[in-house]
C-alpha cells in the first residue's frame, strides 16, 4: 500500500495570535508560514509524489501552493474529511482564555470523551480522518501502484490523531504527540500494519532548544505555533 506524507500547514496568523482558529475562514499563513511553504518543494524534491490531497481551509491551500507551482501537472484534490476539527463555540477564541474551561482538562487527559460545544467530538474527528486516509490509500494504490507516495496537507490535531491510529494508540494518548507547523510526518501502510517512518520533521532542531518561558505541560490544542 502507499506511503502517506502528512504535512501540517505552515504557521498561521492564528498561531501567532494565540487563537484557536478551527474552521474560521480567512486564516492565512503569516510571514514565517509563507517561508515554510516556499521551502517545502526543496524539502520534498526526492519524493515522486503521485497526488496531493489538502484540507479545504486557506492555510493548507496556501501551504501546498508553492509545491504545486514547482510540479505543474501534479494532481491536487480537496478533501473535507481532513479539514480542521470543528471546535464549535471555541473557534476564534484565545487559547489563554480556554485554559480555564472545565472541558480543557478533558481535552488534555481524556480526549476520547471530549466534545466541543456546538462542534464535534475528538472521536468523530479521528474517525472521519482515518476513513479518508483508508479510502485515499486504496485509490492511490489502484491508480498509481502499491509503491506510490502521496501527500496530505492538514492540521495539527488531525495529523496527531492519524499518527495515533497508525501506532494503535488509544486516542487518549494522542496529546503526547507533537507536530509543528509545516512539519512532515510519513506513514508507510502495508497489508498487515502501518509503519511510522517520520514524525514532525521540520528539518531543524530549533524547537528543541530551551524556551524562555517553559510550557505548563499541556498539549497545544490545534497544534501550536512551533519554535519561536
mmCIF file of C-alpha atoms in Angstrom, residues 12-214:
data_model
loop_
_atom_site.group_PDB
_atom_site.id
_atom_site.type_symbol
_atom_site.label_atom_id
_atom_site.label_comp_id
_atom_site.label_asym_id
_atom_site.label_seq_id
_atom_site.Cartn_x
_atom_site.Cartn_y
_atom_site.Cartn_z
ATOM 1 C CA UNK A 12 -0.681 30.909 10.540
ATOM 2 C CA UNK A 13 -1.824 34.292 11.751
ATOM 3 C CA UNK A 14 -3.985 32.489 14.326
ATOM 4 C CA UNK A 15 -0.984 30.536 15.635
ATOM 5 C CA UNK A 16 0.958 33.715 16.344
ATOM 6 C CA UNK A 17 -2.113 35.467 17.808
ATOM 7 C CA UNK A 18 -2.778 32.638 20.237
ATOM 8 C CA UNK A 19 -6.188 31.911 18.728
ATOM 9 C CA UNK A 20 -7.871 28.561 18.220
ATOM 10 C CA UNK A 21 -8.691 29.050 14.559
ATOM 11 C CA UNK A 22 -10.726 25.927 13.942
ATOM 12 C CA UNK A 23 -12.711 26.355 10.741
ATOM 13 C CA UNK A 24 -12.811 30.157 10.927
ATOM 14 C CA UNK A 25 -12.484 31.443 7.335
ATOM 15 C CA UNK A 26 -9.741 33.824 6.269
ATOM 16 C CA UNK A 27 -6.953 32.434 8.462
ATOM 17 C CA UNK A 28 -3.837 32.785 6.297
ATOM 18 C CA UNK A 29 -0.176 31.901 6.656
ATOM 19 C CA UNK A 30 1.907 34.558 8.388
ATOM 20 C CA UNK A 31 5.279 35.666 7.008
ATOM 21 C CA UNK A 32 7.123 32.757 8.546
ATOM 22 C CA UNK A 33 4.451 30.299 7.423
ATOM 23 C CA UNK A 34 4.767 31.559 3.842
ATOM 24 C CA UNK A 35 8.533 30.996 4.039
ATOM 25 C CA UNK A 36 7.966 27.488 5.374
ATOM 26 C CA UNK A 37 5.642 26.746 2.469
ATOM 27 C CA UNK A 38 8.159 28.169 -0.024
ATOM 28 C CA UNK A 39 10.804 25.777 1.330
ATOM 29 C CA UNK A 40 8.576 22.724 1.040
ATOM 30 C CA UNK A 41 9.299 21.900 -2.650
ATOM 31 C CA UNK A 42 13.031 21.592 -1.958
ATOM 32 C CA UNK A 43 12.458 19.503 1.158
ATOM 33 C CA UNK A 44 10.296 17.064 -0.811
ATOM 34 C CA UNK A 45 12.338 17.139 -4.006
ATOM 35 C CA UNK A 46 13.410 13.499 -3.682
ATOM 36 C CA UNK A 47 9.866 12.170 -3.436
ATOM 37 C CA UNK A 48 7.935 11.056 -6.541
ATOM 38 C CA UNK A 49 4.561 12.332 -5.375
ATOM 39 C CA UNK A 50 1.584 10.931 -7.256
ATOM 40 C CA UNK A 51 -1.197 13.045 -5.723
ATOM 41 C CA UNK A 52 -1.727 15.964 -3.351
ATOM 42 C CA UNK A 53 -4.774 15.980 -1.098
ATOM 43 C CA UNK A 54 -5.482 19.039 1.023
ATOM 44 C CA UNK A 55 -7.842 20.360 3.633
ATOM 45 C CA UNK A 56 -10.197 22.992 2.201
ATOM 46 C CA UNK A 57 -9.007 25.645 4.667
ATOM 47 C CA UNK A 58 -6.992 28.594 3.379
ATOM 48 C CA UNK A 59 -3.850 27.949 5.415
ATOM 49 C CA UNK A 60 -3.496 24.462 3.933
ATOM 50 C CA UNK A 61 -4.248 25.623 0.396
ATOM 51 C CA UNK A 62 -1.542 28.289 0.749
ATOM 52 C CA UNK A 63 0.936 25.750 2.124
ATOM 53 C CA UNK A 64 0.732 23.436 -0.902
ATOM 54 C CA UNK A 65 0.670 26.223 -3.496
ATOM 55 C CA UNK A 66 4.483 26.503 -3.925
ATOM 56 C CA UNK A 67 4.730 22.717 -4.252
ATOM 57 C CA UNK A 68 2.072 22.665 -6.954
ATOM 58 C CA UNK A 69 3.771 25.541 -8.771
ATOM 59 C CA UNK A 70 7.065 23.623 -8.672
ATOM 60 C CA UNK A 71 5.395 20.485 -10.054
ATOM 61 C CA UNK A 72 2.989 21.508 -12.816
ATOM 62 C CA UNK A 73 0.502 18.793 -13.573
ATOM 63 C CA UNK A 74 0.629 17.175 -10.123
ATOM 64 C CA UNK A 75 -2.992 16.246 -9.368
ATOM 65 C CA UNK A 76 -4.495 18.076 -6.388
ATOM 66 C CA UNK A 77 -7.727 17.301 -4.560
ATOM 67 C CA UNK A 78 -9.619 18.955 -1.722
ATOM 68 C CA UNK A 79 -10.813 16.583 0.995
ATOM 69 C CA UNK A 80 -13.304 17.856 3.558
ATOM 70 C CA UNK A 81 -12.653 14.951 5.940
ATOM 71 C CA UNK A 82 -9.094 16.077 6.681
ATOM 72 C CA UNK A 83 -10.254 19.601 7.489
ATOM 73 C CA UNK A 84 -9.648 21.013 10.949
ATOM 74 C CA UNK A 85 -11.549 19.747 13.962
ATOM 75 C CA UNK A 86 -14.826 21.600 14.379
ATOM 76 C CA UNK A 87 -14.199 23.346 17.689
ATOM 77 C CA UNK A 88 -17.665 24.886 17.591
ATOM 78 C CA UNK A 89 -18.112 27.687 20.112
ATOM 79 C CA UNK A 90 -14.402 27.556 20.941
ATOM 80 C CA UNK A 91 -13.429 28.603 17.415
ATOM 81 C CA UNK A 92 -11.752 32.001 17.208
ATOM 82 C CA UNK A 93 -11.257 32.274 20.972
ATOM 83 C CA UNK A 94 -7.973 32.946 22.762
ATOM 84 C CA UNK A 95 -6.247 29.778 23.913
ATOM 85 C CA UNK A 96 -5.264 31.574 27.121
ATOM 86 C CA UNK A 97 -8.971 32.027 27.937
ATOM 87 C CA UNK A 98 -9.832 28.424 27.083
ATOM 88 C CA UNK A 99 -7.330 27.073 29.604
ATOM 89 C CA UNK A 100 -9.808 27.820 32.394
ATOM 90 C CA UNK A 101 -12.691 25.966 30.737
ATOM 91 C CA UNK A 102 -13.517 22.667 32.541
ATOM 92 C CA UNK A 103 -13.603 20.927 29.162
ATOM 93 C CA UNK A 104 -9.911 21.727 28.599
ATOM 94 C CA UNK A 105 -8.910 19.238 31.284
ATOM 95 C CA UNK A 106 -10.906 16.571 29.424
ATOM 96 C CA UNK A 107 -9.291 17.556 26.117
ATOM 97 C CA UNK A 108 -5.870 17.147 27.714
ATOM 98 C CA UNK A 109 -6.364 13.984 29.759
ATOM 99 C CA UNK A 110 -9.328 12.129 28.224
ATOM 100 C CA UNK A 111 -9.781 13.432 24.651
ATOM 101 C CA UNK A 112 -11.861 10.431 23.601
ATOM 102 C CA UNK A 113 -14.590 11.843 25.869
ATOM 103 C CA UNK A 114 -14.233 15.449 24.648
ATOM 104 C CA UNK A 115 -16.926 17.039 22.509
ATOM 105 C CA UNK A 116 -16.743 20.741 21.720
ATOM 106 C CA UNK A 117 -19.891 22.810 22.372
ATOM 107 C CA UNK A 118 -21.573 23.456 19.050
ATOM 108 C CA UNK A 119 -18.875 21.398 17.282
ATOM 109 C CA UNK A 120 -17.731 17.793 17.008
ATOM 110 C CA UNK A 121 -16.145 15.249 19.289
ATOM 111 C CA UNK A 122 -12.468 14.347 19.028
ATOM 112 C CA UNK A 123 -13.522 10.741 18.387
ATOM 113 C CA UNK A 124 -15.552 11.853 15.367
ATOM 114 C CA UNK A 125 -12.594 13.918 14.135
ATOM 115 C CA UNK A 126 -10.257 10.909 14.230
ATOM 116 C CA UNK A 127 -12.809 8.580 12.656
ATOM 117 C CA UNK A 128 -13.501 10.776 9.637
ATOM 118 C CA UNK A 129 -9.813 11.471 9.027
ATOM 119 C CA UNK A 130 -8.822 7.802 9.307
ATOM 120 C CA UNK A 131 -11.632 6.801 6.958
ATOM 121 C CA UNK A 132 -10.438 9.388 4.447
ATOM 122 C CA UNK A 133 -6.866 8.038 4.596
ATOM 123 C CA UNK A 134 -8.001 4.461 4.074
ATOM 124 C CA UNK A 135 -10.091 5.432 1.072
ATOM 125 C CA UNK A 136 -7.280 7.510 -0.423
ATOM 126 C CA UNK A 137 -4.791 4.686 0.182
ATOM 127 C CA UNK A 138 -6.972 2.356 -1.868
ATOM 128 C CA UNK A 139 -7.498 4.941 -4.605
ATOM 129 C CA UNK A 140 -3.813 5.852 -4.886
ATOM 130 C CA UNK A 141 -2.756 2.206 -4.961
ATOM 131 C CA UNK A 142 -5.358 1.445 -7.616
ATOM 132 C CA UNK A 143 -4.285 4.345 -9.824
ATOM 133 C CA UNK A 144 -0.532 4.536 -9.148
ATOM 134 C CA UNK A 145 0.567 1.199 -7.710
ATOM 135 C CA UNK A 146 1.440 -0.215 -4.314
ATOM 136 C CA UNK A 147 4.703 1.747 -4.020
ATOM 137 C CA UNK A 148 3.113 5.146 -4.673
ATOM 138 C CA UNK A 149 3.780 8.147 -2.439
ATOM 139 C CA UNK A 150 1.168 10.835 -1.930
ATOM 140 C CA UNK A 151 0.784 13.908 0.259
ATOM 141 C CA UNK A 152 -1.946 15.226 2.513
ATOM 142 C CA UNK A 153 -1.830 18.744 3.933
ATOM 143 C CA UNK A 154 -3.871 19.003 7.103
ATOM 144 C CA UNK A 155 -3.924 20.278 10.687
ATOM 145 C CA UNK A 156 -2.193 19.513 13.972
ATOM 146 C CA UNK A 157 -4.926 17.596 15.772
ATOM 147 C CA UNK A 158 -5.874 15.706 12.606
ATOM 148 C CA UNK A 159 -2.285 14.577 11.993
ATOM 149 C CA UNK A 160 -1.775 13.630 15.641
ATOM 150 C CA UNK A 161 -4.939 11.518 15.538
ATOM 151 C CA UNK A 162 -3.765 9.769 12.351
ATOM 152 C CA UNK A 163 -0.394 9.006 13.943
ATOM 153 C CA UNK A 164 -2.185 7.546 16.958
ATOM 154 C CA UNK A 165 -4.329 5.446 14.640
ATOM 155 C CA UNK A 166 -1.252 4.176 12.766
ATOM 156 C CA UNK A 167 0.520 3.265 16.005
ATOM 157 C CA UNK A 168 -2.538 1.598 17.520
ATOM 158 C CA UNK A 169 -2.590 4.163 20.329
ATOM 159 C CA UNK A 170 -5.797 4.971 22.136
ATOM 160 C CA UNK A 171 -6.980 8.479 21.311
ATOM 161 C CA UNK A 172 -6.466 9.386 24.974
ATOM 162 C CA UNK A 173 -2.703 9.185 24.307
ATOM 163 C CA UNK A 174 -2.625 11.386 21.223
ATOM 164 C CA UNK A 175 -1.782 14.525 23.198
ATOM 165 C CA UNK A 176 1.679 13.007 23.718
ATOM 166 C CA UNK A 177 2.376 13.546 20.006
ATOM 167 C CA UNK A 178 3.725 16.842 18.663
ATOM 168 C CA UNK A 179 3.677 18.117 15.070
ATOM 169 C CA UNK A 180 4.915 21.648 14.388
ATOM 170 C CA UNK A 181 3.837 23.942 11.549
ATOM 171 C CA UNK A 182 4.960 22.690 8.136
ATOM 172 C CA UNK A 183 6.398 19.532 9.701
ATOM 173 C CA UNK A 184 6.480 16.326 7.671
ATOM 174 C CA UNK A 185 5.154 13.053 9.056
ATOM 175 C CA UNK A 186 5.345 9.875 6.963
ATOM 176 C CA UNK A 187 3.351 6.674 7.379
ATOM 177 C CA UNK A 188 4.028 3.656 5.193
ATOM 178 C CA UNK A 189 0.967 1.448 5.005
ATOM 179 C CA UNK A 190 1.233 -2.298 4.398
ATOM 180 C CA UNK A 191 -1.275 -5.133 4.292
ATOM 181 C CA UNK A 192 -0.594 -6.097 7.914
ATOM 182 C CA UNK A 193 0.276 -2.817 9.636
ATOM 183 C CA UNK A 194 1.324 0.816 9.138
ATOM 184 C CA UNK A 195 4.878 1.951 9.884
ATOM 185 C CA UNK A 196 5.559 5.441 11.215
ATOM 186 C CA UNK A 197 8.795 6.399 9.450
ATOM 187 C CA UNK A 198 8.923 10.147 10.145
ATOM 188 C CA UNK A 199 7.236 12.225 12.835
ATOM 189 C CA UNK A 200 7.035 16.015 12.895
ATOM 190 C CA UNK A 201 10.205 16.508 10.846
ATOM 191 C CA UNK A 202 10.891 20.206 10.254
ATOM 192 C CA UNK A 203 14.484 19.839 9.059
ATOM 193 C CA UNK A 204 15.933 21.753 12.011
ATOM 194 C CA UNK A 205 16.215 21.429 15.755
ATOM 195 C CA UNK A 206 15.279 24.946 16.902
ATOM 196 C CA UNK A 207 12.159 23.692 18.618
ATOM 197 C CA UNK A 208 14.285 21.505 20.925
ATOM 198 C CA UNK A 209 16.141 24.461 22.423
ATOM 199 C CA UNK A 210 15.051 25.541 25.939
ATOM 200 C CA UNK A 211 12.242 28.088 25.887
ATOM 201 C CA UNK A 212 12.498 31.396 27.751
ATOM 202 C CA UNK A 213 9.068 30.665 29.193
ATOM 203 C CA UNK A 214 8.714 26.936 29.876
#
